[in-house]
Short mmCIF file of C-alpha atoms in Angstrom, two decimals:
data_model
loop_
_atom_site.label_atom_id
_atom_site.label_comp_id
_atom_site.label_asym_id
_atom_site.label_seq_id
_atom_site.Cartn_x
_atom_site.Cartn_y
_atom_site.Cartn_z
CA MET A 1 58.16 15.00 -10.21
CA VAL A 2 59.20 14.73 -5.93
CA TYR A 3 62.70 13.29 -5.24
CA ARG A 4 62.02 11.78 -1.62
CA PHE A 5 66.01 11.32 -0.51
CA LYS A 6 67.26 9.70 3.19
CA ILE A 7 70.06 11.87 5.19
CA THR A 8 71.95 9.75 7.47
CA LEU A 9 74.61 11.73 9.97
CA LEU A 10 77.01 9.08 9.51
CA GLU A 11 79.09 7.43 12.86
CA ILE A 12 76.45 9.27 14.77
CA LYS A 13 74.69 5.69 17.00
CA PRO A 14 71.44 5.60 17.47
CA GLU A 15 71.03 7.14 14.23
CA ILE A 16 70.64 10.94 13.38
CA TRP A 17 68.27 11.07 10.05
CA ARG A 18 66.10 12.86 8.54
CA LEU A 19 63.58 12.16 5.71
CA ILE A 20 62.45 15.30 3.00
CA GLU A 21 61.20 15.35 -0.51
CA VAL A 22 62.08 18.53 -2.33
CA PRO A 23 61.54 19.27 -5.99
CA GLY A 24 62.77 17.23 -9.00
CA THR A 25 63.98 21.19 -10.41
CA TYR A 26 66.18 21.92 -7.66
CA SER A 27 70.01 22.53 -7.69
CA PHE A 28 72.49 20.90 -5.70
CA TRP A 29 73.09 23.97 -3.58
CA ASP A 30 69.55 24.48 -2.82
CA LEU A 31 69.84 20.52 -1.77
CA HIS A 32 72.25 21.67 0.39
CA VAL A 33 69.69 24.12 2.06
CA ALA A 34 66.87 21.78 2.69
CA ILE A 35 69.95 19.26 3.81
CA GLN A 36 70.61 22.13 6.76
CA ASP A 37 67.06 22.38 7.62
CA ALA A 38 65.56 20.22 7.90
CA MET A 39 68.94 18.69 9.82
CA GLY A 40 68.57 21.35 12.71
CA TRP A 41 71.80 22.98 11.20
CA LEU A 42 73.47 27.11 10.95
CA ASP A 43 75.12 27.15 8.00
CA TYR A 44 78.06 28.76 9.37
CA HIS A 45 81.02 26.43 7.22
CA LEU A 46 81.73 24.80 3.99
CA HIS A 47 80.18 21.69 3.09
CA GLU A 48 80.94 19.70 -0.38
CA PHE A 49 79.15 16.58 -1.60
CA GLN A 50 80.90 13.46 -3.17
CA ALA A 51 78.63 12.67 -5.70
CA ALA A 52 79.00 9.34 -8.22
CA THR A 53 78.91 10.01 -12.40
CA ARG A 54 77.74 7.23 -14.55
CA ASP A 55 81.05 8.18 -16.76
CA ALA A 56 84.09 8.25 -14.43
CA ASP A 57 85.39 5.71 -11.76
CA THR A 58 86.46 9.04 -8.61
CA PRO A 59 82.76 10.91 -7.02
CA VAL A 60 82.52 14.90 -8.73
CA SER A 61 83.08 17.20 -5.96
CA ILE A 62 79.91 19.66 -5.61
CA GLY A 63 79.86 22.68 -3.02
CA ILE A 64 81.34 26.57 -4.12
CA PRO A 65 84.45 26.90 -5.80
CA GLU A 66 87.02 28.69 -4.12
CA ASP A 67 87.42 30.72 -7.46
CA GLU A 68 85.72 30.55 -11.10
CA SER A 69 89.94 29.23 -11.51
CA ASP A 70 89.05 27.01 -9.02
CA ASP A 71 88.79 23.42 -11.59
CA ARG A 72 88.41 20.43 -8.41
CA ILE A 73 84.73 21.38 -7.45
CA GLN A 74 81.82 22.51 -8.74
CA ALA A 75 79.64 24.55 -8.11
CA GLY A 76 76.83 23.23 -6.42
CA TRP A 77 74.42 25.75 -8.48
CA LYS A 78 75.34 25.18 -11.55
CA VAL A 79 73.62 21.62 -10.58
CA PRO A 80 70.88 19.74 -10.74
CA ILE A 81 69.97 17.28 -8.71
CA GLY A 82 68.73 15.00 -11.49
CA GLU A 83 72.41 14.87 -13.21
CA HIS A 84 73.64 12.34 -10.62
CA PHE A 85 70.32 11.25 -8.51
CA GLN A 86 68.81 9.17 -10.58
CA LYS A 87 66.98 5.88 -9.66
CA PRO A 88 66.01 4.60 -6.42
CA GLY A 89 69.18 3.39 -4.94
CA ASP A 90 71.22 6.35 -5.48
CA SER A 91 73.14 7.89 -3.53
CA ALA A 92 76.15 10.48 -2.59
CA LEU A 93 78.54 11.70 0.05
CA TYR A 94 77.62 15.03 2.16
CA GLU A 95 80.32 17.17 4.49
CA TYR A 96 79.41 19.28 6.21
CA ASP A 97 81.74 21.73 8.98
CA PHE A 98 85.19 20.87 7.26
CA GLY A 99 86.28 20.85 10.75
CA ASP A 100 83.83 18.79 12.56
CA GLY A 101 84.26 16.95 10.13
CA TRP A 102 80.39 15.62 9.73
CA ALA A 103 79.63 13.76 6.82
CA HIS A 104 76.47 12.24 5.82
CA LYS A 105 74.71 9.87 3.87
CA ILE A 106 72.36 11.00 1.07
CA MET A 107 70.18 7.86 -0.33
CA LEU A 108 67.60 8.82 -2.80
CA GLU A 109 64.31 6.77 -1.65
CA SER A 110 62.11 7.76 -4.77
CA ILE A 111 61.42 10.13 -7.45
CA GLU A 112 57.81 10.55 -7.65
CA PRO A 113 54.41 13.07 -9.12
CA ALA A 114 54.19 16.42 -6.61
CA SER A 115 50.84 16.05 -4.57
CA PRO A 116 47.97 18.49 -5.72
CA GLY A 117 48.23 21.42 -2.91
CA THR A 118 51.33 20.31 -0.88
CA GLU A 119 54.30 22.45 -0.05
CA TYR A 120 57.60 21.57 -0.89
CA PRO A 121 60.34 20.77 0.41
CA ARG A 122 59.09 19.49 3.52
CA CYS A 123 60.11 17.43 6.22
CA VAL A 124 58.81 14.39 6.65
CA ASP A 125 60.06 11.87 8.55
CA GLY A 126 62.88 11.96 11.24
CA ASP A 127 64.59 10.78 14.36
CA ARG A 128 67.11 12.45 16.77
CA ALA A 129 68.07 16.18 17.06
CA CYS A 130 70.01 17.30 15.60
CA PRO A 131 75.29 17.53 17.72
CA PRO A 132 75.13 21.61 18.29
CA GLU A 133 77.05 23.82 16.85
CA ASP A 134 80.46 23.46 17.30
CA CYS A 135 81.02 21.39 19.54
CA GLY A 136 83.62 19.21 18.41
CA GLY A 137 82.26 16.39 16.05
CA GLU A 138 81.54 12.77 17.02
CA PRO A 139 83.70 12.90 19.71
CA GLY A 140 82.16 16.49 21.47
CA TYR A 141 78.92 15.53 20.19
CA ASN A 142 79.61 12.41 22.48
CA ARG A 143 81.46 14.01 25.28
CA LEU A 144 78.99 16.43 25.15
CA LEU A 145 75.59 14.04 25.93
CA ASP A 146 78.41 12.46 28.45
CA ILE A 147 79.01 15.85 30.56
CA LEU A 148 74.77 16.33 30.44
CA ALA A 149 73.75 12.97 31.56
CA ASN A 150 75.60 13.44 34.74
CA PRO A 151 74.86 17.36 36.69
CA GLU A 152 77.94 16.55 39.19
CA ASP A 153 80.08 16.06 36.66
CA PRO A 154 82.56 19.26 36.57
CA GLU A 155 82.02 20.38 33.15
CA TYR A 156 78.51 20.74 33.76
CA GLU A 157 78.03 24.22 33.97
CA ASP A 158 80.28 25.04 32.24
CA MET A 159 78.41 23.05 29.17
CA VAL A 160 74.97 24.57 29.86
CA ASP A 161 76.27 27.37 29.64
CA TRP A 162 77.73 27.17 26.32
CA LEU A 163 73.67 25.23 25.34
CA LYS A 164 72.65 28.87 26.69
CA ASN A 165 74.41 31.70 25.34
CA HIS A 166 75.20 29.92 21.70
CA ALA A 167 73.91 32.17 18.26
CA LYS A 168 70.77 29.48 18.69
CA ASN A 169 70.44 28.77 22.31
CA TYR A 170 69.88 24.74 22.32
CA HIS A 171 69.48 24.61 25.80
CA PRO A 172 67.70 22.50 27.01
CA TYR A 173 69.64 19.51 24.89
CA GLN A 174 66.99 17.17 24.21
CA PRO A 175 69.30 14.69 22.17
CA GLU A 176 66.75 12.02 21.38
CA VAL A 177 63.35 15.19 20.95
CA PHE A 178 62.76 15.57 16.91
CA ASP A 179 59.38 16.59 15.13
CA PRO A 180 59.36 16.84 11.50
CA GLN A 181 56.68 19.70 12.16
CA SER A 182 59.16 21.81 14.04
CA VAL A 183 60.95 22.06 9.82
CA GLU A 184 60.98 25.84 8.82
CA PHE A 185 62.78 25.78 5.36
CA TRP A 186 64.98 28.80 3.28
CA ASP A 187 64.45 29.84 0.30
CA PRO A 188 67.30 28.83 -1.14
CA GLU A 189 67.94 31.51 -3.47
CA ILE A 190 68.47 34.34 -0.66
CA ARG A 191 70.65 31.96 1.21
CA PHE A 192 73.10 32.01 -1.48
CA GLN A 193 72.07 35.62 -2.52
CA MET A 194 73.59 36.18 1.40
CA MET A 195 76.26 33.73 1.53
CA MET A 196 76.87 36.22 -2.48
CA ASP A 197 76.79 39.06 0.42
CA GLY A 198 78.43 37.99 2.97
#
């Protein structure tokens, strides 16, 4: 089975969103990697899901525990997505980079049989470019757009230099441009090994 999710970056207008399809066998760690790749984040920071549960009033936290004794947060690689996403309309909150505080709504749109010959995960739709990593959250992102819209702004050249010399070259930054076909998905097992080795 294939799970189709809509990922919407909160507090940004017009909306920045992605529509992705992932295998139903995925864990929350695998989903995290797919979200990072589809959105355009660089996976440089911590993340956490807040997922509803049928048995409790408060959501459970799923992500990267500090150690084996950390019972506040469940290890994402141990929790199947099907444990919390069971029917269309089920949703979770996904936060990335606790400093910048990027919050995403993750909504399950459908659960369907996989199409023969189709590779998953895949990004099937979306709109607008991801904010540059480490731009300062929603306030910093809006300030960046204001500066780039005005070459006379005294910070314009510094901002362009920052975008050019970022770990990912964001220049020229085109906030309205997104192509689902450009998304490349990492193998989540490789990313997991990189995290564990890091």
